[in-house]
PDB file of C-alpha atoms and ligand atoms in Angstrom:
ATOM      1  CA  MET E 248      69.024  82.057 147.213  1.00  0.00           C
ATOM      2  CA  SER E 249      70.942  85.546 146.315  1.00  0.00           C
ATOM      3  CA  ARG E 250      70.799  87.976 149.109  1.00  0.00           C
ATOM      4  CA  PRO E 251      69.115  91.168 148.087  1.00  0.00           C
ATOM      5  CA  GLY E 252      71.738  94.323 147.071  1.00  0.00           C
ATOM      6  CA  PRO E 253      72.369  97.106 148.595  1.00  0.00           C
ATOM      7  CA  ASP E 254      69.450 100.217 148.593  1.00  0.00           C
ATOM      8  CA  PRO E 255      70.325 101.395 145.233  1.00  0.00           C
ATOM      9  CA  TYR E 256      69.215 104.809 146.462  1.00  0.00           C
ATOM     10  CA  LEU E 257      71.237 104.692 149.711  1.00  0.00           C
ATOM     11  CA  LEU E 258      73.579 103.939 147.089  1.00  0.00           C
ATOM     12  CA  ARG E 259      73.244 106.913 144.953  1.00  0.00           C
ATOM     13  CA  ILE E 260      73.629 109.265 148.560  1.00  0.00           C
ATOM     14  CA  ALA E 261      76.859 106.972 149.228  1.00  0.00           C
ATOM     15  CA  ARG E 262      78.670 108.161 145.920  1.00  0.00           C
ATOM     16  CA  ALA E 263      77.313 111.753 145.837  1.00  0.00           C
ATOM     17  CA  PRO E 264      80.943 113.986 146.714  1.00  0.00           C
ATOM     18  CA  ALA E 265      79.417 116.378 149.424  1.00  0.00           C
ATOM     19  CA  VAL E 266      78.636 112.704 150.951  1.00  0.00           C
ATOM     20  CA  ARG E 267      82.284 111.692 149.989  1.00  0.00           C
ATOM     21  CA  ALA E 268      84.233 115.311 151.000  1.00  0.00           C
ATOM     22  CA  LEU E 269      82.371 114.663 154.323  1.00  0.00           C
ATOM     23  CA  LEU E 270      83.787 111.560 155.084  1.00  0.00           C
ATOM     24  CA  ILE E 271      86.975 111.899 153.866  1.00  0.00           C
ATOM     25  CA  GLN E 272      86.932 115.174 156.610  1.00  0.00           C
ATOM     26  CA  CYS E 273      85.814 112.061 158.727  1.00  0.00           C
ATOM     27  CA  GLY E 274      88.391 110.172 157.880  1.00  0.00           C
ATOM     28  CA  ALA E 275      91.271 112.717 157.755  1.00  0.00           C
ATOM     29  CA  ALA E 276      90.830 112.898 161.708  1.00  0.00           C
ATOM     30  CA  PRO E 277      92.160 110.624 163.256  1.00  0.00           C
ATOM     31  CA  LEU E 278      95.527 110.819 161.637  1.00  0.00           C
ATOM     32  CA  THR E 279      95.089 114.691 162.020  1.00  0.00           C
ATOM     33  CA  LEU E 280      95.355 114.257 166.042  1.00  0.00           C
ATOM     34  CA  ALA E 281      98.168 111.544 165.336  1.00  0.00           C
ATOM     35  CA  ILE E 282     100.202 114.031 163.476  1.00  0.00           C
ATOM     36  CA  ILE E 283      99.320 116.862 165.779  1.00  0.00           C
ATOM     37  CA  TYR E 284     100.092 114.014 168.686  1.00  0.00           C
ATOM     38  CA  VAL E 285     103.171 114.161 167.549  1.00  0.00           C
ATOM     39  CA  MET E 286     104.278 117.533 166.466  1.00  0.00           C
ATOM     40  CA  ALA E 287     103.444 118.244 170.335  1.00  0.00           C
ATOM     41  CA  SER E 288     106.247 115.426 171.440  1.00  0.00           C
ATOM     42  CA  CYS E 289     108.521 116.670 169.478  1.00  0.00           C
ATOM     43  CA  ARG E 290     107.853 120.926 171.444  1.00  0.00           C
ATOM     44  CA  LEU E 291     107.017 121.691 168.335  1.00  0.00           C
ATOM     45  CA  PRO E 292     104.471 125.068 168.872  1.00  0.00           C
ATOM     46  CA  VAL E 293     100.736 123.515 168.148  1.00  0.00           C
ATOM     47  CA  ASP E 294      97.558 125.492 167.460  1.00  0.00           C
ATOM     48  CA  TYR E 295      93.684 125.436 166.504  1.00  0.00           C
ATOM     49  CA  TRP E 296      94.813 126.836 163.273  1.00  0.00           C
ATOM     50  CA  SER E 297      97.893 124.470 163.554  1.00  0.00           C
ATOM     51  CA  VAL E 298      95.549 121.507 163.443  1.00  0.00           C
ATOM     52  CA  ALA E 299      93.243 123.706 161.002  1.00  0.00           C
ATOM     53  CA  ALA E 300      95.627 123.747 159.069  1.00  0.00           C
ATOM     54  CA  VAL E 301      97.221 119.508 159.655  1.00  0.00           C
ATOM     55  CA  GLN E 302      93.357 118.668 158.748  1.00  0.00           C
ATOM     56  CA  GLY E 303      92.367 120.510 155.385  1.00  0.00           C
ATOM     57  CA  LEU E 304      95.702 119.828 154.015  1.00  0.00           C
ATOM     58  CA  LEU E 305      94.849 115.656 154.419  1.00  0.00           C
ATOM     59  CA  ALA E 306      91.215 116.104 153.028  1.00  0.00           C
ATOM     60  CA  ALA E 307      92.910 118.018 150.694  1.00  0.00           C
ATOM     61  CA  GLY E 308      95.445 115.739 149.607  1.00  0.00           C
ATOM     62  CA  LEU E 309      92.526 112.164 150.090  1.00  0.00           C
ATOM     63  CA  THR E 310      90.367 114.304 147.973  1.00  0.00           C
ATOM     64  CA  TRP E 311      93.478 113.904 145.323  1.00  0.00           C
ATOM     65  CA  LYS E 312      94.054 110.291 145.676  1.00  0.00           C
ATOM     66  CA  LEU E 313      89.895 109.291 145.739  1.00  0.00           C
ATOM     67  CA  GLY E 314      89.222 111.839 141.988  1.00  0.00           C
ATOM     68  CA  LEU E 315      87.292 113.961 142.992  1.00  0.00           C
ATOM     69  CA  ALA E 316      86.311 117.179 141.133  1.00  0.00           C
ATOM     70  CA  ALA E 317      89.583 119.446 141.731  1.00  0.00           C
ATOM     71  CA  TRP E 318      87.644 122.348 143.018  1.00  0.00           C
ATOM     72  CA  TRP E 319      87.181 119.695 146.392  1.00  0.00           C
ATOM     73  CA  ARG E 320      90.505 119.944 146.993  1.00  0.00           C
ATOM     74  CA  VAL E 321      90.091 123.882 147.449  1.00  0.00           C
ATOM     75  CA  ILE E 322      86.819 123.403 149.220  1.00  0.00           C
ATOM     76  CA  GLN E 323      88.456 120.659 151.612  1.00  0.00           C
ATOM     77  CA  LEU E 324      91.326 122.344 152.251  1.00  0.00           C
ATOM     78  CA  LEU E 325      89.818 125.547 153.097  1.00  0.00           C
ATOM     79  CA  PHE E 326      86.833 123.799 155.144  1.00  0.00           C
ATOM     80  CA  PRO E 327      88.668 123.690 158.637  1.00  0.00           C
ATOM     81  CA  ALA E 328      90.268 127.433 159.316  1.00  0.00           C
ATOM     82  CA  ALA E 329      86.827 128.990 157.507  1.00  0.00           C
ATOM     83  CA  LEU E 330      85.156 126.611 160.739  1.00  0.00           C
ATOM     84  CA  LEU E 331      87.328 128.642 163.010  1.00  0.00           C
ATOM     85  CA  ALA E 332      86.889 131.487 161.493  1.00  0.00           C
ATOM     86  CA  ALA E 333      82.958 131.187 161.915  1.00  0.00           C
ATOM     87  CA  LEU E 334      83.516 130.416 165.697  1.00  0.00           C
ATOM     88  CA  ALA E 335      86.148 132.683 165.849  1.00  0.00           C
ATOM     89  CA  LEU E 336      83.161 136.093 164.437  1.00  0.00           C
ATOM     90  CA  ARG E 337      81.152 134.458 168.285  1.00  0.00           C
ATOM     91  CA  LEU E 338      77.799 134.913 166.188  1.00  0.00           C
ATOM     92  CA  PRO E 339      75.259 133.832 168.018  1.00  0.00           C
ATOM     93  CA  PRO E 340      73.976 129.926 167.129  1.00  0.00           C
ATOM     94  CA  TRP E 341      70.788 130.213 166.927  1.00  0.00           C
ATOM     95  CA  LEU E 342      72.187 132.261 163.411  1.00  0.00           C
ATOM     96  CA  PHE E 343      74.115 129.101 162.195  1.00  0.00           C
ATOM     97  CA  LEU E 344      70.627 127.020 162.684  1.00  0.00           C
ATOM     98  CA  ALA E 345      68.389 129.683 160.568  1.00  0.00           C
ATOM     99  CA  ALA E 346      71.502 129.585 157.876  1.00  0.00           C
ATOM    100  CA  PHE E 347      71.747 125.935 157.922  1.00  0.00           C
ATOM    101  CA  LEU E 348      67.761 125.822 158.037  1.00  0.00           C
ATOM    102  CA  PHE E 349      67.437 127.872 154.511  1.00  0.00           C
ATOM    103  CA  LEU E 350      70.332 126.635 152.888  1.00  0.00           C
ATOM    104  CA  LEU E 351      68.298 123.275 153.683  1.00  0.00           C
ATOM    105  CA  GLY E 352      65.209 124.842 151.827  1.00  0.00           C
ATOM    106  CA  LEU E 353      66.557 126.142 148.660  1.00  0.00           C
ATOM    107  CA  TYR E 354      69.348 122.999 147.862  1.00  0.00           C
ATOM    108  CA  TRP E 355      67.998 119.581 149.581  1.00  0.00           C
ATOM    109  CA  SER E 356      68.632 117.075 147.559  1.00  0.00           C
ATOM    110  CA  THR E 357      71.275 118.890 146.381  1.00  0.00           C
ATOM    111  CA  PHE E 358      74.383 116.685 147.277  1.00  0.00           C
ATOM    112  CA  ARG E 359      72.375 113.818 145.944  1.00  0.00           C
ATOM    113  CA  THR E 360      71.067 115.406 142.348  1.00  0.00           C
ATOM    114  CA  GLN E 361      74.237 117.654 141.545  1.00  0.00           C
ATOM    115  CA  VAL E 362      71.834 120.406 140.826  1.00  0.00           C
ATOM    116  CA  PRO E 363      71.972 123.285 142.422  1.00  0.00           C
ATOM    117  CA  TYR E 364      68.949 126.179 142.320  1.00  0.00           C
ATOM    118  CA  TYR E 365      70.441 128.819 139.285  1.00  0.00           C
ATOM    119  CA  PRO E 366      67.988 131.065 137.312  1.00  0.00           C
ATOM    120  CA  SER E 367      67.623 131.142 133.504  1.00  0.00           C
ATOM    121  CA  HIS E 368      66.162 134.447 132.463  1.00  0.00           C
ATOM    122  CA  PRO E 369      63.869 136.219 130.500  1.00  0.00           C
ATOM    123  CA  ALA E 370      65.638 135.773 127.320  1.00  0.00           C
ATOM    124  CA  VAL E 371      65.419 132.223 127.760  1.00  0.00           C
ATOM    125  CA  TRP E 372      61.898 131.945 128.452  1.00  0.00           C
ATOM    126  CA  ASP E 373      61.344 133.850 125.315  1.00  0.00           C
ATOM    127  CA  ALA E 374      63.019 131.609 123.351  1.00  0.00           C
ATOM    128  CA  VAL E 375      60.895 128.687 124.594  1.00  0.00           C
ATOM    129  CA  ARG E 376      57.816 130.272 124.019  1.00  0.00           C
ATOM    130  CA  GLN E 377      58.752 130.754 120.319  1.00  0.00           C
ATOM    131  CA  ILE E 378      59.337 127.357 120.184  1.00  0.00           C
ATOM    132  CA  LEU E 379      55.796 126.146 121.449  1.00  0.00           C
ATOM    133  CA  PRO E 380      53.529 124.377 118.777  1.00  0.00           C
ATOM    134  CA  PRO E 381      50.839 127.301 117.628  1.00  0.00           C
ATOM    135  CA  PRO E 382      47.240 127.072 119.850  1.00  0.00           C
ATOM    136  CA  ALA E 383      44.704 125.001 118.582  1.00  0.00           C
ATOM    137  CA  ASP E 384      47.104 122.870 116.948  1.00  0.00           C
ATOM    138  CA  GLY E 385      45.335 119.842 118.250  1.00  0.00           C
ATOM    139  CA  ALA E 386      46.576 117.749 120.651  1.00  0.00           C
ATOM    140  CA  PRO E 387      46.558 119.470 123.934  1.00  0.00           C
ATOM    141  CA  LEU E 388      49.266 121.939 124.916  1.00  0.00           C
ATOM    142  CA  ARG E 389      51.365 120.556 128.869  1.00  0.00           C
ATOM    143  CA  VAL E 390      55.029 122.295 128.950  1.00  0.00           C
ATOM    144  CA  ILE E 391      56.716 121.364 132.319  1.00  0.00           C
ATOM    145  CA  ASP E 392      60.140 122.527 133.522  1.00  0.00           C
ATOM    146  CA  ILE E 393      61.650 120.251 135.611  1.00  0.00           C
ATOM    147  CA  GLY E 394      63.432 121.337 138.318  1.00  0.00           C
ATOM    148  CA  SER E 395      61.057 124.923 138.495  1.00  0.00           C
ATOM    149  CA  GLY E 396      62.999 127.186 141.210  1.00  0.00           C
ATOM    150  CA  LEU E 397      61.515 129.724 141.680  1.00  0.00           C
ATOM    151  CA  GLY E 398      58.560 129.810 138.986  1.00  0.00           C
ATOM    152  CA  GLY E 399      60.234 132.472 136.234  1.00  0.00           C
ATOM    153  CA  LEU E 400      59.892 130.778 133.551  1.00  0.00           C
ATOM    154  CA  VAL E 401      56.240 127.790 134.122  1.00  0.00           C
ATOM    155  CA  LEU E 402      54.682 132.018 134.704  1.00  0.00           C
ATOM    156  CA  TYR E 403      56.080 133.849 132.376  1.00  0.00           C
ATOM    157  CA  LEU E 404      54.485 130.801 129.403  1.00  0.00           C
ATOM    158  CA  ALA E 405      51.079 130.425 131.898  1.00  0.00           C
ATOM    159  CA  ARG E 406      50.646 134.602 130.750  1.00  0.00           C
ATOM    160  CA  GLN E 407      52.200 134.103 127.203  1.00  0.00           C
ATOM    161  CA  ARG E 408      50.235 131.295 126.335  1.00  0.00           C
ATOM    162  CA  PRO E 409      46.369 131.144 127.631  1.00  0.00           C
ATOM    163  CA  ASP E 410      45.847 127.848 125.486  1.00  0.00           C
ATOM    164  CA  ALA E 411      48.606 125.870 127.105  1.00  0.00           C
ATOM    165  CA  GLU E 412      48.493 123.511 131.218  1.00  0.00           C
ATOM    166  CA  CYS E 413      52.601 125.120 132.146  1.00  0.00           C
ATOM    167  CA  HIS E 414      53.270 122.899 135.345  1.00  0.00           C
ATOM    168  CA  GLY E 415      56.590 123.322 137.372  1.00  0.00           C
ATOM    169  CA  ILE E 416      58.126 120.822 139.218  1.00  0.00           C
ATOM    170  CA  GLU E 417      60.443 121.569 141.905  1.00  0.00           C
ATOM    171  CA  LEU E 418      62.368 118.812 144.909  1.00  0.00           C
ATOM    172  CA  ALA E 419      63.487 121.923 146.758  1.00  0.00           C
ATOM    173  CA  PRO E 420      60.578 123.150 149.283  1.00  0.00           C
ATOM    174  CA  LEU E 421      61.391 127.149 148.984  1.00  0.00           C
ATOM    175  CA  PRO E 422      61.965 127.553 145.909  1.00  0.00           C
ATOM    176  CA  TRP E 423      58.769 125.248 145.846  1.00  0.00           C
ATOM    177  CA  LEU E 424      56.602 127.325 148.389  1.00  0.00           C
ATOM    178  CA  TYR E 425      58.574 130.635 146.896  1.00  0.00           C
ATOM    179  CA  SER E 426      56.548 129.615 143.438  1.00  0.00           C
ATOM    180  CA  ARG E 427      53.594 128.777 144.724  1.00  0.00           C
ATOM    181  CA  LEU E 428      52.968 131.541 146.619  1.00  0.00           C
ATOM    182  CA  ARG E 429      53.785 133.566 143.753  1.00  0.00           C
ATOM    183  CA  ALA E 430      51.144 131.721 141.109  1.00  0.00           C
ATOM    184  CA  ALA E 431      48.876 132.012 144.326  1.00  0.00           C
ATOM    185  CA  ILE E 432      49.912 136.773 144.324  1.00  0.00           C
ATOM    186  CA  ALA E 433      49.606 136.643 140.588  1.00  0.00           C
ATOM    187  CA  GLY E 434      46.403 134.730 140.046  1.00  0.00           C
ATOM    188  CA  SER E 435      48.009 132.668 137.982  1.00  0.00           C
ATOM    189  CA  ARG E 436      46.994 129.379 136.111  1.00  0.00           C
ATOM    190  CA  ALA E 437      50.555 128.073 136.741  1.00  0.00           C
ATOM    191  CA  ARG E 438      50.818 124.984 138.922  1.00  0.00           C
ATOM    192  CA  PHE E 439      53.412 123.725 140.892  1.00  0.00           C
ATOM    193  CA  THR E 440      54.639 119.900 142.691  1.00  0.00           C
ATOM    194  CA  LEU E 441      56.614 119.714 145.078  1.00  0.00           C
ATOM    195  CA  GLY E 442      58.046 116.406 144.032  1.00  0.00           C
ATOM    196  CA  ASP E 443      61.358 114.453 142.196  1.00  0.00           C
ATOM    197  CA  TYR E 444      60.883 114.781 138.041  1.00  0.00           C
ATOM    198  CA  GLU E 445      62.192 111.451 137.647  1.00  0.00           C
ATOM    199  CA  LYS E 446      58.727 110.552 139.022  1.00  0.00           C
ATOM    200  CA  LEU E 447      56.912 111.727 135.961  1.00  0.00           C
ATOM    201  CA  ASP E 448      55.813 110.245 133.201  1.00  0.00           C
ATOM    202  CA  PHE E 449      57.277 112.950 130.488  1.00  0.00           C
ATOM    203  CA  GLY E 450      54.434 111.236 127.395  1.00  0.00           C
ATOM    204  CA  ARG E 451      52.009 113.651 129.185  1.00  0.00           C
ATOM    205  CA  TYR E 452      53.954 116.486 128.347  1.00  0.00           C
ATOM    206  CA  ARG E 453      54.416 118.385 124.577  1.00  0.00           C
ATOM    207  CA  LEU E 454      57.381 119.943 125.792  1.00  0.00           C
ATOM    208  CA  VAL E 455      59.942 119.763 128.633  1.00  0.00           C
ATOM    209  CA  PHE E 456      62.135 122.186 130.089  1.00  0.00           C
ATOM    210  CA  ALA E 457      65.234 121.428 131.951  1.00  0.00           C
ATOM    211  CA  TYR E 458      68.053 123.523 133.406  1.00  0.00           C
ATOM    212  CA  LEU E 459      69.704 121.386 135.181  1.00  0.00           C
ATOM    213  CA  SER E 460      73.710 120.864 135.329  1.00  0.00           C
ATOM    214  CA  PRO E 461      76.523 118.274 133.496  1.00  0.00           C
ATOM    215  CA  ALA E 462      75.826 115.166 135.848  1.00  0.00           C
ATOM    216  CA  ALA E 463      72.151 114.642 135.378  1.00  0.00           C
ATOM    217  CA  MET E 464      71.610 115.160 131.630  1.00  0.00           C
ATOM    218  CA  PRO E 465      72.493 110.722 131.001  1.00  0.00           C
ATOM    219  CA  GLY E 466      69.912 109.811 133.318  1.00  0.00           C
ATOM    220  CA  LEU E 467      67.557 113.099 131.936  1.00  0.00           C
ATOM    221  CA  TRP E 468      68.069 111.366 127.890  1.00  0.00           C
ATOM    222  CA  ARG E 469      67.673 107.438 128.758  1.00  0.00           C
ATOM    223  CA  LYS E 470      64.392 108.828 130.864  1.00  0.00           C
ATOM    224  CA  ALA E 471      63.068 111.434 127.896  1.00  0.00           C
ATOM    225  CA  ALA E 472      64.112 108.394 124.600  1.00  0.00           C
ATOM    226  CA  ALA E 473      61.658 105.997 126.959  1.00  0.00           C
ATOM    227  CA  GLU E 474      58.863 108.375 127.133  1.00  0.00           C
ATOM    228  CA  MET E 475      58.843 111.262 125.661  1.00  0.00           C
ATOM    229  CA  ARG E 476      55.974 110.807 122.884  1.00  0.00           C
ATOM    230  CA  PRO E 477      56.462 111.740 118.855  1.00  0.00           C
ATOM    231  CA  GLY E 478      55.975 115.702 118.093  1.00  0.00           C
ATOM    232  CA  ALA E 479      57.280 116.217 122.357  1.00  0.00           C
ATOM    233  CA  MET E 480      59.982 118.456 122.471  1.00  0.00           C
ATOM    234  CA  LEU E 481      62.533 118.891 125.016  1.00  0.00           C
ATOM    235  CA  ALA E 482      64.437 121.551 125.807  1.00  0.00           C
ATOM    236  CA  SER E 483      67.701 121.797 127.505  1.00  0.00           C
ATOM    237  CA  TYR E 484      69.395 125.242 128.580  1.00  0.00           C
ATOM    238  CA  GLU E 485      73.640 125.094 128.993  1.00  0.00           C
ATOM    239  CA  PHE E 486      73.180 120.802 129.224  1.00  0.00           C
ATOM    240  CA  ALA E 487      73.395 119.226 126.162  1.00  0.00           C
ATOM    241  CA  ILE E 488      73.760 115.538 125.748  1.00  0.00           C
ATOM    242  CA  ASP E 489      76.287 113.660 124.521  1.00  0.00           C
ATOM    243  CA  ALA E 490      74.244 110.460 123.730  1.00  0.00           C
ATOM    244  CA  ARG E 491      72.763 112.549 120.903  1.00  0.00           C
ATOM    245  CA  ALA E 492      73.199 115.791 119.065  1.00  0.00           C
ATOM    246  CA  PRO E 493      70.172 118.574 119.627  1.00  0.00           C
ATOM    247  CA  ASP E 494      68.223 119.033 115.850  1.00  0.00           C
ATOM    248  CA  ARG E 495      67.785 122.814 117.323  1.00  0.00           C
ATOM    249  CA  THR E 496      70.180 125.330 119.172  1.00  0.00           C
ATOM    250  CA  ILE E 497      69.352 128.476 119.787  1.00  0.00           C
ATOM    251  CA  HIS E 498      71.849 131.187 121.292  1.00  0.00           C
ATOM    252  CA  THR E 499      68.847 134.121 123.130  1.00  0.00           C
ATOM    253  CA  THR E 500      71.625 136.466 124.098  1.00  0.00           C
ATOM    254  CA  GLU E 501      74.636 136.902 123.184  1.00  0.00           C
ATOM    255  CA  GLY E 502      77.984 135.711 124.511  1.00  0.00           C
ATOM    256  CA  GLU E 503      75.141 133.535 126.831  1.00  0.00           C
ATOM    257  CA  ASP E 504      74.893 129.862 126.953  1.00  0.00           C
ATOM    258  CA  ALA E 505      72.403 127.691 124.603  1.00  0.00           C
ATOM    259  CA  LEU E 506      69.278 126.861 124.450  1.00  0.00           C
ATOM    260  CA  TYR E 507      69.553 123.150 122.834  1.00  0.00           C
ATOM    261  CA  ILE E 508      66.073 121.370 121.425  1.00  0.00           C
ATOM    262  CA  TRP E 509      65.623 117.777 120.561  1.00  0.00           C
ATOM    263  CA  TYR E 510      62.456 116.187 118.982  1.00  0.00           C
ATOM    264  CA  PHE E 511      60.600 113.434 119.184  1.00  0.00           C
TER     265      PHE E 511
HETATM  266  C1  LIG W 776      69.658 125.490 136.982  1.00  0.00           C
HETATM  267  S1  LIG W 776      67.868 125.756 138.875  1.00  0.00           S
HETATM  268  C2  LIG W 776      66.631 125.448 137.428  1.00  0.00           C
HETATM  269  C3  LIG W 776      65.484 126.477 137.867  1.00  0.00           C
HETATM  270  C4  LIG W 776      64.901 127.026 136.944  1.00  0.00           C
HETATM  271  N1  LIG W 776      63.974 125.734 135.708  1.00  0.00           N
HETATM  272  C5  LIG W 776      65.187 128.183 136.716  1.00  0.00           C
HETATM  273  O1  LIG W 776      64.813 128.110 134.496  1.00  0.00           O
HETATM  274  O2  LIG W 776      65.294 129.834 136.060  1.00  0.00           O
HETATM  275  C6  LIG W 776      67.641 123.177 138.608  1.00  0.00           C
HETATM  276  C7  LIG W 776      66.723 123.608 139.732  1.00  0.00           C
HETATM  277  O3  LIG W 776      66.297 121.955 139.778  1.00  0.00           O
HETATM  278  C8  LIG W 776      66.199 121.476 141.071  1.00  0.00           C
HETATM  279  N2  LIG W 776      65.618 120.107 140.771  1.00  0.00           N
HETATM  280  C9  LIG W 776      67.377 118.982 140.884  1.00  0.00           C
HETATM  281  N3  LIG W 776      66.419 117.941 140.128  1.00  0.00           N
HETATM  282  C10 LIG W 776      65.417 117.557 140.492  1.00  0.00           C
HETATM  283  C11 LIG W 776      64.392 117.014 141.126  1.00  0.00           C
HETATM  284  N4  LIG W 776      64.921 115.383 140.206  1.00  0.00           N
HETATM  285  N5  LIG W 776      63.249 116.888 140.432  1.00  0.00           N
HETATM  286  C12 LIG W 776      62.664 117.991 140.823  1.00  0.00           C
HETATM  287  N6  LIG W 776      63.647 119.519 139.997  1.00  0.00           N
HETATM  288  C13 LIG W 776      64.706 119.443 140.866  1.00  0.00           C
HETATM  289  C14 LIG W 776      66.992 122.364 141.594  1.00  0.00           C
HETATM  290  O4  LIG W 776      65.956 122.233 143.520  1.00  0.00           O
HETATM  291  C15 LIG W 776      66.776 123.814 141.472  1.00  0.00           C
HETATM  292  O5  LIG W 776      66.091 124.144 142.001  1.00  0.00           O
END
């Protein structure tokens, strides 16, 4: 009988760069202690800042050796010193807790999805409006923003296209709550769901809009190719798909990133 392998969800978390970076800092700590012990034994000057420097250098070196993206080396190098600097400010402890809870609510699973929050802009929303099929062409017009952030695009489309069902799905609780409140205050028909777009059936939608990150695009394409129906569109702002060239590219504003569209 074959033994069940490790849980793929836990594996994905363990492979997330932020988790690996944290494990590297933990792994560097005993080495730092050993080096500091040797430095102290040789009567070299040792203080908290030298500990932070040794820890940062070791963590950055391990990060480079283990092949994380280049910016992680800088983060790993500066992280221990930044911790010391924050402690030196002598801020009240509740402030750290409040900042942590705020960032947790805003970024939630970003360490796993590698898709942080950053907004698209109204020129992009209008380009999306323009690619929608005309009203009453037969099939119901359902559109969704997968990772709807603060809800700007979905609220805009709900205003502009009263014939369309406009949905947003968002993994992080704080932006989701904010978009729900915006819709309630504006009396909008836009609907916002708290959840993971990976669990949705894309086959229900005529347009799926994504503003995610390069890391999310291969999985998004596999899902879209498997589920989206003939006549549907996938639109991605800024990030293209390696497996298939877009059928259309729109430059919303000069010098800005493109909106890519694939037809099914
Ligand atoms: C770059 S922001 C885009 C926000 C919004 N679509 C816009 O255009 O302004 C990406 C959002 O996707 C959310 N997200 C990432 N992975 C997700 C997932 N698997 N399911 C739902 N939302 C996700 C993030 O929390 C983040 O708010």
